Amino acid sequence: MNFLELVEDKGKIIDKKKGEHIFVQGFPDTSIYFIKSGLLKAYYTTEEGKEYVKLFIMANDVIGSLSSAYKGGLCSFSLVCLENSNLIKISFSVIYEHSKTDQHVANSMVELLLKFSMKKEKREFEFLCLSAEKRYRQLKKESSIIIERVTQNDLSRYLGVTPVGLSRIKKRVNSDMTG
Amino acid sequence: MNFLELVEDKGKIIDKKKGEHIFVQGFPDTSIYFIKSGLLKAYYTTEEGKEYVKLFIMANDVIGSLSSAYKGGLCSFSLVCLENSNLIKISFSVIYEHSKTDQHVANSMVELLLKFSMKKEKREFEFLCLSAEKRYRQLKKESSIIIERVTQNDLSRYLGVTPVGLSRIKKRVNSDMTG
DNA sequence: CATAGGTTTTAACCTCGGTTAATGATCGAA
DNA sequence: TTCGATCATTAACCGAGGTTAAAACCTATG
């Protein structure tokens, strides 16, 4: 059995409207989600009530809380729809257990995790080595589709600045024609 | 065959002295390394010649450049010994190819990648949601062993501040007894 | 339409950390 | 032991971005 067959076989199709949550930080959720269409936001909420955007998720992406699904704890972040979304929900442990005895599932799992790791490494690099302005420039170059679909509030909290800060950065960058 | 057997069988033991590099950013290196003892630093160098510390690596850690070993490009960072170190070098593709047909190797690969992913998520969270001072406080609490073994220069560049900045943070934190 | 709620911009002020440079402290090698 | 080099601290100045608040803009819904 391959990965996609497993997901289609054991997974459950879910439709969520804009504004609805898939899971919430501090509660358990042992599923992972394959996004078919729509747009979602994964975000952290701090003790002081501040929000930080971990990731935007769109068609063909996969998302889940490792700390809950794999480690068996609680979700370390929340997942909410920014647009009406269609996803497939499947238990992480079903995939995980299958991967232990099914070579094809294991191979897909390895591919998935390698791609995931590369993405996380990229984001780590950006936060460690780039200023907020450079992160904005890079996002504009590489993923302008995200910029068009999310509000400046969400975008700023993804870049690690406040909405006010992003407004200033945009002003600087857009009046500067070096690209 | 299991993972460790494979590494011991196909891997090559390497001894490196303090200051020596294992690989250098911008050059290819398709191996991954299992650290037996010592201490290493993975770091990025920017166009302007600035250094940013990605990670400290010690006994029982595994390190390699995914962008070179997996994607077939060049190393996105450099790896250097901060102390004399003993490691096992093994070709990533040997492990990767084995994992495609050997269930046990695949399982170990999945475990390795899941643990790696969780670490990267943690670091992402810290940069996204915490100030430099909070990152220092957290490191002090969780990994004081690192603080004791690396210079303040390296530590500061791991935390995303300059050595001068870290000196100020330390002063604030150590004169504040709230922990 | 009209109004209420959210989004973006702008301004004023402030803080944290960067930069540069000087001074001390530490460490290693000859 | 001493000399050079690296490391840590401190000070002065600066700038990016935070905070707060107000104003301008949107856009959904009644």
Tab-separated table of C-alpha atoms (C1' of nucleotides) in Angstrom:
chain	number	residue	atom	x	y	z
A	1	MET	CA	0.000	0.000	0.000
A	2	ASN	CA	1.341	3.446	-0.726
A	3	PHE	CA	1.018	6.636	1.229
A	4	LEU	CA	-1.751	8.258	-0.771
A	5	GLU	CA	-3.839	5.088	-0.798
A	6	LEU	CA	-3.511	4.901	2.947
A	7	VAL	CA	-4.582	8.494	3.397
A	8	GLU	CA	-7.529	8.147	1.023
A	9	ASP	CA	-8.528	4.850	2.618
A	10	LYS	CA	-8.239	5.718	6.293
A	11	GLY	CA	-8.584	9.474	6.088
A	12	LYS	CA	-11.735	11.528	6.503
A	13	ILE	CA	-12.614	14.455	4.290
A	14	ILE	CA	-13.228	17.665	6.184
A	15	ASP	CA	-14.683	20.964	5.073
A	16	LYS	CA	-14.081	24.022	7.193
A	17	LYS	CA	-15.217	27.565	6.711
A	18	LYS	CA	-13.082	30.656	7.024
A	19	GLY	CA	-12.505	31.427	10.690
A	20	GLU	CA	-13.049	27.891	11.949
A	21	HIS	CA	-10.327	26.096	13.880
A	22	ILE	CA	-8.945	22.667	13.101
A	23	PHE	CA	-7.224	22.387	16.462
A	24	VAL	CA	-6.308	24.696	19.303
A	25	GLN	CA	-3.085	25.193	21.238
A	26	GLY	CA	-3.159	23.507	24.637
A	27	PHE	CA	-5.555	20.750	23.557
A	28	PRO	CA	-4.669	17.326	22.177
A	29	ASP	CA	-5.054	16.486	18.497
A	30	THR	CA	-3.441	13.342	17.236
A	31	SER	CA	-4.287	13.771	13.560
A	32	ILE	CA	-2.374	15.132	10.654
A	33	TYR	CA	-4.037	16.970	7.795
A	34	PHE	CA	-3.475	16.925	4.063
A	35	ILE	CA	-4.707	20.167	2.522
A	36	LYS	CA	-6.607	19.828	-0.758
A	37	SER	CA	-7.673	23.444	-1.110
A	38	GLY	CA	-7.975	26.639	0.875
A	39	LEU	CA	-5.609	28.531	3.124
A	40	LEU	CA	-4.807	28.041	6.794
A	41	LYS	CA	-2.745	29.714	9.457
A	42	ALA	CA	-0.756	27.965	12.197
A	43	TYR	CA	-0.056	30.282	15.105
A	44	TYR	CA	1.289	30.431	18.619
A	45	THR	CA	-0.375	32.384	21.401
A	46	THR	CA	1.812	33.521	24.308
A	47	GLU	CA	0.912	33.936	27.958
A	48	GLU	CA	0.500	37.661	27.375
A	49	GLY	CA	-2.005	36.942	24.622
A	50	LYS	CA	0.261	37.827	21.739
A	51	GLU	CA	-0.007	35.962	18.493
A	52	TYR	CA	2.892	34.740	16.325
A	53	VAL	CA	2.313	33.083	12.960
A	54	LYS	CA	4.274	29.898	12.543
A	55	LEU	CA	3.210	29.060	9.022
A	56	PHE	CA	0.677	29.521	6.253
A	57	ILE	CA	-0.598	26.262	4.801
A	58	MET	CA	-2.145	25.763	1.369
A	59	ALA	CA	-3.057	23.094	-1.169
A	60	ASN	CA	-0.708	20.066	-1.147
A	61	ASP	CA	0.792	20.961	2.210
A	62	VAL	CA	0.632	18.676	5.229
A	63	ILE	CA	0.219	19.931	8.789
A	64	GLY	CA	-0.142	18.553	12.275
A	65	SER	CA	1.207	19.129	15.751
A	66	LEU	CA	4.157	16.819	16.295
A	67	SER	CA	4.151	17.583	19.999
A	68	SER	CA	0.635	16.234	20.256
A	69	ALA	CA	0.419	13.638	17.489
A	70	TYR	CA	3.879	12.110	17.917
A	71	LYS	CA	4.889	12.923	21.470
A	72	GLY	CA	1.402	12.466	22.857
A	73	GLY	CA	1.230	15.871	24.515
A	74	LEU	CA	-0.828	18.914	23.686
A	75	CYS	CA	-0.788	20.997	20.543
A	76	SER	CA	1.916	23.645	20.747
A	77	PHE	CA	0.039	25.869	18.302
A	78	SER	CA	-3.413	26.479	16.824
A	79	LEU	CA	-4.619	25.911	13.275
A	80	VAL	CA	-7.344	28.094	11.772
A	81	CYS	CA	-8.798	28.595	8.293
A	82	LEU	CA	-8.132	31.934	6.606
A	83	GLU	CA	-10.281	30.750	3.690
A	84	ASN	CA	-12.821	27.970	3.306
A	85	SER	CA	-10.700	24.848	3.204
A	86	ASN	CA	-10.934	21.217	2.235
A	87	LEU	CA	-8.658	18.741	3.969
A	88	ILE	CA	-8.150	15.086	4.703
A	89	LYS	CA	-7.789	14.218	8.356
A	90	ILE	CA	-5.926	11.069	9.306
A	91	SER	CA	-4.630	9.709	12.555
A	92	PHE	CA	-0.876	10.176	12.844
A	93	SER	CA	-0.456	6.887	14.651
A	94	VAL	CA	-2.201	4.991	11.833
A	95	ILE	CA	0.391	6.296	9.391
A	96	TYR	CA	3.197	5.930	11.876
A	97	GLU	CA	2.339	2.330	12.741
A	98	HIS	CA	1.924	1.413	9.089
A	99	SER	CA	5.307	2.918	8.332
A	100	LYS	CA	6.873	0.473	10.760
A	101	THR	CA	5.873	-2.556	8.728
A	102	ASP	CA	5.103	-1.202	5.271
A	103	GLN	CA	8.165	-0.217	3.308
A	104	HIS	CA	6.287	2.041	0.899
A	105	VAL	CA	4.609	3.975	3.650
A	106	ALA	CA	7.960	4.286	5.417
A	107	ASN	CA	9.542	5.635	2.242
A	108	SER	CA	6.822	8.259	1.851
A	109	MET	CA	7.235	9.159	5.482
A	110	VAL	CA	10.965	9.674	4.983
A	111	GLU	CA	10.352	11.867	1.933
A	112	LEU	CA	7.756	13.897	3.798
A	113	LEU	CA	10.037	14.401	6.785
A	114	LEU	CA	13.044	15.300	4.654
A	115	LYS	CA	11.053	17.975	2.834
A	116	PHE	CA	9.662	19.216	6.124
A	117	SER	CA	13.141	19.388	7.611
A	118	MET	CA	14.453	21.407	4.696
A	119	LYS	CA	11.639	23.918	5.087
A	120	LYS	CA	12.295	24.303	8.794
A	121	GLU	CA	16.016	24.763	8.132
A	122	LYS	CA	15.212	27.514	5.674
A	123	ARG	CA	13.042	29.345	8.165
A	124	GLU	CA	15.668	28.912	10.861
A	125	PHE	CA	18.219	30.485	8.526
A	126	GLU	CA	15.954	33.419	7.795
A	127	PHE	CA	15.348	34.234	11.442
A	128	LEU	CA	18.946	33.704	12.449
A	129	CYS	CA	20.666	35.536	9.608
A	130	LEU	CA	18.234	38.021	8.041
A	131	SER	CA	16.684	41.277	9.240
A	132	ALA	CA	12.911	41.695	9.156
A	133	GLU	CA	13.254	43.808	6.027
A	134	LYS	CA	15.288	41.127	4.263
A	135	ARG	CA	12.774	38.485	5.279
A	136	TYR	CA	10.039	40.607	3.738
A	137	ARG	CA	12.012	41.131	0.516
A	138	GLN	CA	12.687	37.421	0.256
A	139	LEU	CA	9.074	36.468	0.846
A	140	LYS	CA	8.016	38.988	-1.777
A	141	LYS	CA	10.383	37.395	-4.271
A	142	GLU	CA	9.678	33.757	-3.486
A	143	SER	CA	6.096	33.553	-2.271
A	144	SER	CA	4.320	36.663	-3.439
A	145	ILE	CA	1.190	34.518	-3.603
A	146	ILE	CA	1.118	34.450	0.196
A	147	ILE	CA	1.434	38.225	0.417
A	148	GLU	CA	-1.607	38.596	-1.786
A	149	ARG	CA	-3.823	36.252	0.177
A	150	VAL	CA	-3.212	37.164	3.814
A	151	THR	CA	-3.743	40.369	5.724
A	152	GLN	CA	-0.857	42.539	6.729
A	153	ASN	CA	-1.606	41.677	10.340
A	154	ASP	CA	-1.034	38.000	9.745
A	155	LEU	CA	1.875	38.591	7.412
A	156	SER	CA	3.698	40.785	9.917
A	157	ARG	CA	3.332	38.213	12.660
A	158	TYR	CA	4.726	35.592	10.303
A	159	LEU	CA	7.756	37.776	9.608
A	160	GLY	CA	8.357	38.396	13.295
A	161	VAL	CA	7.378	42.079	13.414
A	162	THR	CA	4.247	44.009	14.376
A	163	PRO	CA	1.717	45.287	11.811
A	164	VAL	CA	3.051	48.790	12.399
A	165	GLY	CA	6.578	47.589	11.789
A	166	LEU	CA	5.638	45.857	8.548
A	167	SER	CA	3.878	48.970	7.320
A	168	ARG	CA	7.122	50.886	7.736
A	169	ILE	CA	9.165	48.156	6.065
A	170	LYS	CA	6.797	48.100	3.073
A	171	LYS	CA	7.087	51.835	2.718
A	172	ARG	CA	10.875	51.616	2.680
A	173	VAL	CA	11.011	48.646	0.319
A	174	ASN	CA	8.414	49.877	-2.143
A	175	SER	CA	10.001	53.304	-2.498
A	176	ASP	CA	13.302	51.575	-3.207
A	177	MET	CA	13.513	50.273	-6.763
A	178	THR	CA	16.539	48.033	-6.368
A	179	GLY	CA	14.107	45.118	-5.992
B	1	MET	CA	20.304	-4.850	9.322
B	2	ASN	CA	19.679	-2.071	11.777
B	3	PHE	CA	20.761	1.528	11.669
B	4	LEU	CA	23.681	1.315	14.048
B	5	GLU	CA	25.075	-1.779	12.372
B	6	LEU	CA	24.928	0.002	9.047
B	7	VAL	CA	26.721	3.032	10.413
B	8	GLU	CA	29.394	0.937	12.113
B	9	ASP	CA	29.793	-1.253	9.046
B	10	LYS	CA	29.903	1.387	6.299
B	11	GLY	CA	31.009	4.375	8.333
B	12	LYS	CA	34.534	5.628	8.835
B	13	ILE	CA	35.882	6.810	12.172
B	14	ILE	CA	37.275	10.305	12.094
B	15	ASP	CA	39.316	12.231	14.618
B	16	LYS	CA	39.492	15.994	14.329
B	17	LYS	CA	41.304	18.504	16.437
B	18	LYS	CA	39.880	21.696	17.837
B	19	GLY	CA	39.669	24.297	15.079
B	20	GLU	CA	39.554	21.829	12.196
B	21	HIS	CA	36.636	21.850	9.781
B	22	ILE	CA	34.534	18.860	8.821
B	23	PHE	CA	32.977	20.648	5.857
B	24	VAL	CA	32.735	24.203	4.605
B	25	GLN	CA	29.796	26.264	3.361
B	26	GLY	CA	29.719	26.509	-0.431
B	27	PHE	CA	31.428	23.152	-0.990
B	28	PRO	CA	29.775	19.770	-1.461
B	29	ASP	CA	29.748	17.149	1.286
B	30	THR	CA	27.421	14.211	0.923
B	31	SER	CA	28.131	12.592	4.274
B	32	ILE	CA	26.394	12.687	7.579
B	33	TYR	CA	28.233	12.457	10.869
B	34	PHE	CA	27.466	10.676	14.106
B	35	ILE	CA	29.250	12.393	16.981
B	36	LYS	CA	30.852	10.071	19.534
B	37	SER	CA	32.614	12.732	21.581
B	38	GLY	CA	33.689	16.343	21.438
B	39	LEU	CA	31.913	19.555	20.553
B	40	LEU	CA	31.230	21.121	17.185
B	41	LYS	CA	29.722	24.312	15.828
B	42	ALA	CA	27.583	24.607	12.689
B	43	TYR	CA	27.552	28.148	11.365
B	44	TYR	CA	26.474	30.292	8.442
B	45	THR	CA	28.686	32.972	6.920
B	46	THR	CA	26.959	35.827	5.088
B	47	GLU	CA	28.144	37.804	2.058
B	48	GLU	CA	29.313	40.562	4.402
B	49	GLY	CA	31.429	38.065	6.300
B	50	LYS	CA	29.217	37.862	9.355
B	51	GLU	CA	28.877	34.618	11.238
B	52	TYR	CA	25.682	33.131	12.679
B	53	VAL	CA	25.699	29.942	14.724
B	54	LYS	CA	23.085	27.453	13.602
B	55	LEU	CA	23.755	24.807	16.192
B	56	PHE	CA	26.162	23.260	18.672
B	57	ILE	CA	26.638	19.528	18.257
B	58	MET	CA	27.840	17.096	20.888
B	59	ALA	CA	28.031	13.379	21.720
B	60	ASN	CA	25.121	11.340	20.341
B	61	ASP	CA	24.017	14.064	17.941
B	62	VAL	CA	23.887	13.603	14.179
B	63	ILE	CA	24.759	16.335	11.713
B	64	GLY	CA	25.025	16.842	7.980
B	65	SER	CA	24.032	19.328	5.324
B	66	LEU	CA	20.684	18.300	3.859
B	67	SER	CA	21.074	20.771	1.037
B	68	SER	CA	24.243	19.011	-0.060
B	69	ALA	CA	23.732	15.412	1.042
B	70	TYR	CA	20.066	15.077	0.099
B	71	LYS	CA	19.460	17.748	-2.524
B	72	GLY	CA	22.850	17.292	-4.154
B	73	GLY	CA	23.816	20.954	-3.894
B	74	LEU	CA	26.428	22.649	-1.761
B	75	CYS	CA	26.643	22.877	1.994
B	76	SER	CA	24.577	25.775	3.282
B	77	PHE	CA	26.719	26.034	6.396
B	78	SER	CA	30.135	25.084	7.787
B	79	LEU	CA	30.987	22.602	10.515
B	80	VAL	CA	34.005	23.113	12.753
B	81	CYS	CA	35.335	21.508	15.937
B	82	LEU	CA	35.289	23.609	19.100
B	83	GLU	CA	36.971	20.724	20.938
B	84	ASN	CA	38.839	17.656	19.723
B	85	SER	CA	36.120	15.412	18.383
B	86	ASN	CA	35.538	11.831	17.396
B	87	LEU	CA	32.893	11.084	14.798
B	88	ILE	CA	31.667	8.464	12.370
B	89	LYS	CA	31.354	9.656	8.793
B	90	ILE	CA	28.930	7.851	6.507
B	91	SER	CA	27.559	8.609	3.081
B	92	PHE	CA	24.014	9.930	3.299
B	93	SER	CA	23.016	8.142	0.103
B	94	VAL	CA	24.154	4.784	1.488
B	95	ILE	CA	21.760	5.203	4.399
B	96	TYR	CA	19.082	6.733	2.237
B	97	GLU	CA	19.216	3.956	-0.369
B	98	HIS	CA	19.231	1.277	2.308
B	99	SER	CA	16.199	2.859	3.907
B	100	LYS	CA	14.281	2.342	0.655
B	101	THR	CA	14.520	-1.417	0.860
B	102	ASP	CA	15.356	-2.167	4.469
B	103	GLN	CA	12.471	-1.674	6.852
B	104	HIS	CA	14.637	-1.375	9.954
B	105	VAL	CA	16.827	1.264	8.434
B	106	ALA	CA	13.727	3.109	7.253
B	107	ASN	CA	12.292	3.023	10.759
B	108	SER	CA	15.467	4.440	12.250
B	109	MET	CA	15.454	7.102	9.567
B	110	VAL	CA	11.886	8.071	10.480
B	111	GLU	CA	12.787	8.269	14.172
B	112	LEU	CA	15.850	10.354	13.419
B	113	LEU	CA	13.897	12.753	11.221
B	114	LEU	CA	11.032	13.095	13.682
B	115	LYS	CA	13.433	14.009	16.463
B	116	PHE	CA	15.241	16.393	14.161
B	117	SER	CA	11.954	18.008	13.152
B	118	MET	CA	10.929	18.548	16.753
B	119	LYS	CA	14.235	20.259	17.498
B	120	LYS	CA	13.871	22.541	14.511
B	121	GLU	CA	10.310	23.406	15.545
B	122	LYS	CA	11.534	24.325	18.983
B	123	ARG	CA	14.174	26.651	17.602
B	124	GLU	CA	11.657	28.189	15.208
B	125	PHE	CA	9.378	28.883	18.164
B	126	GLU	CA	12.159	30.516	20.130
B	127	PHE	CA	13.122	32.895	17.346
B	128	LEU	CA	9.554	33.690	16.411
B	129	CYS	CA	8.106	34.181	19.879
B	130	LEU	CA	10.911	35.002	22.315
B	131	SER	CA	13.167	38.011	22.800
B	132	ALA	CA	16.929	37.533	22.867
B	133	GLU	CA	16.848	37.852	26.638
B	134	LYS	CA	14.206	35.136	26.971
B	135	ARG	CA	16.161	32.886	24.622
B	136	TYR	CA	19.189	33.319	26.877
B	137	ARG	CA	17.187	32.601	30.023
B	138	GLN	CA	15.741	29.474	28.443
B	139	LEU	CA	19.108	28.211	27.264
B	140	LYS	CA	20.521	28.814	30.726
B	141	LYS	CA	17.743	26.734	32.231
B	142	GLU	CA	17.695	23.904	29.694
B	143	SER	CA	21.206	23.577	28.358
B	144	SER	CA	23.535	25.243	30.807
B	145	ILE	CA	26.123	22.693	29.725
B	146	ILE	CA	26.400	24.511	26.388
B	147	ILE	CA	26.879	27.851	28.083
B	148	GLU	CA	29.794	26.443	30.024
B	149	ARG	CA	31.599	24.959	27.046
B	150	VAL	CA	31.402	27.659	24.368
B	151	THR	CA	32.725	31.206	24.269
B	152	GLN	CA	30.399	34.151	24.634
B	153	ASN	CA	31.140	35.058	21.036
B	154	ASP	CA	29.791	31.767	19.763
B	155	LEU	CA	26.941	31.725	22.240
B	156	SER	CA	25.777	35.201	21.265
B	157	ARG	CA	25.738	34.310	17.575
B	158	TYR	CA	23.703	31.238	18.406
B	159	LEU	CA	21.167	33.367	20.252
B	160	GLY	CA	20.925	35.858	17.393
B	161	VAL	CA	22.670	38.793	19.069
B	162	THR	CA	26.184	40.229	19.033
B	163	PRO	CA	28.759	39.513	21.734
B	164	VAL	CA	28.213	43.040	23.047
B	165	GLY	CA	24.487	42.462	23.161
B	166	LEU	CA	24.859	39.203	25.065
B	167	SER	CA	27.154	40.865	27.587
B	168	ARG	CA	24.389	43.371	28.320
B	169	ILE	CA	21.751	40.650	28.539
B	170	LYS	CA	23.871	38.632	30.966
B	171	LYS	CA	24.339	41.672	33.132
B	172	ARG	CA	20.593	42.259	33.279
B	173	VAL	CA	19.721	38.606	33.861
B	174	ASN	CA	22.372	37.873	36.460
B	175	SER	CA	21.509	40.913	38.553
B	176	ASP	CA	17.875	39.803	38.494
B	177	MET	CA	17.173	37.020	40.944
B	178	THR	CA	13.781	35.985	39.625
B	179	GLY	CA	15.592	33.209	37.735
C	1	DC	C1'	-27.202	53.147	1.945
C	2	DA	C1'	-25.253	53.338	6.871
C	3	DT	C1'	-22.852	51.701	10.372
C	4	DA	C1'	-19.723	48.671	12.834
C	5	DG	C1'	-15.615	46.071	12.704
C	6	DG	C1'	-11.452	45.119	10.899
C	7	DT	C1'	-7.217	46.722	8.246
C	8	DT	C1'	-3.571	49.941	7.082
C	9	DT	C1'	-1.032	54.058	7.677
C	10	DT	C1'	1.041	57.689	10.204
C	11	DA	C1'	3.019	60.046	14.155
C	12	DA	C1'	5.423	60.465	18.679
C	13	DC	C1'	7.996	58.441	21.883
C	14	DC	C1'	10.793	54.653	23.760
C	15	DT	C1'	13.736	50.473	24.157
C	16	DC	C1'	16.597	46.912	22.833
C	17	DG	C1'	20.258	45.651	20.557
C	18	DG	C1'	23.910	47.052	16.765
C	19	DT	C1'	28.268	49.491	15.936
C	20	DT	C1'	32.601	51.183	17.113
C	21	DA	C1'	36.151	51.681	20.018
C	22	DA	C1'	38.694	51.495	24.239
C	23	DT	C1'	40.023	48.757	28.219
C	24	DG	C1'	40.813	44.506	30.768
C	25	DA	C1'	41.073	39.665	31.280
C	26	DT	C1'	42.551	35.097	29.605
C	27	DC	C1'	44.965	31.895	27.186
C	28	DG	C1'	48.630	29.682	24.252
C	29	DA	C1'	52.818	29.373	22.257
C	30	DA	C1'	57.615	30.396	22.096
D	1	DT	C1'	57.478	34.653	31.589
D	2	DT	C1'	56.222	37.374	28.146
D	3	DC	C1'	54.077	38.610	23.968
D	4	DG	C1'	50.278	38.357	20.817
D	5	DA	C1'	45.746	37.065	20.088
D	6	DT	C1'	41.338	36.138	21.333
D	7	DC	C1'	37.601	37.056	24.563
D	8	DA	C1'	34.652	39.898	27.682
D	9	DT	C1'	33.119	44.242	29.414
D	10	DT	C1'	31.886	48.952	29.176
D	11	DA	C1'	30.661	53.368	27.135
D	12	DA	C1'	28.690	56.468	23.604
D	13	DC	C1'	25.996	56.899	19.862
D	14	DC	C1'	22.632	55.244	16.516
D	15	DG	C1'	18.783	52.931	14.250
D	16	DA	C1'	15.175	49.362	13.543
D	17	DG	C1'	11.315	48.124	15.312
D	18	DG	C1'	7.869	48.194	19.527
D	19	DT	C1'	4.003	50.705	21.704
D	20	DT	C1'	0.176	53.594	21.805
D	21	DA	C1'	-3.091	56.198	19.748
D	22	DA	C1'	-5.391	58.530	16.104
D	23	DA	C1'	-6.964	58.813	11.574
D	24	DA	C1'	-8.101	56.930	7.087
D	25	DC	C1'	-9.757	53.027	4.537
D	26	DC	C1'	-12.287	48.853	3.515
D	27	DT	C1'	-15.922	45.741	3.360
D	28	DA	C1'	-19.607	43.023	5.193
D	29	DT	C1'	-24.275	42.984	6.967
D	30	DG	C1'	-28.720	44.937	8.349
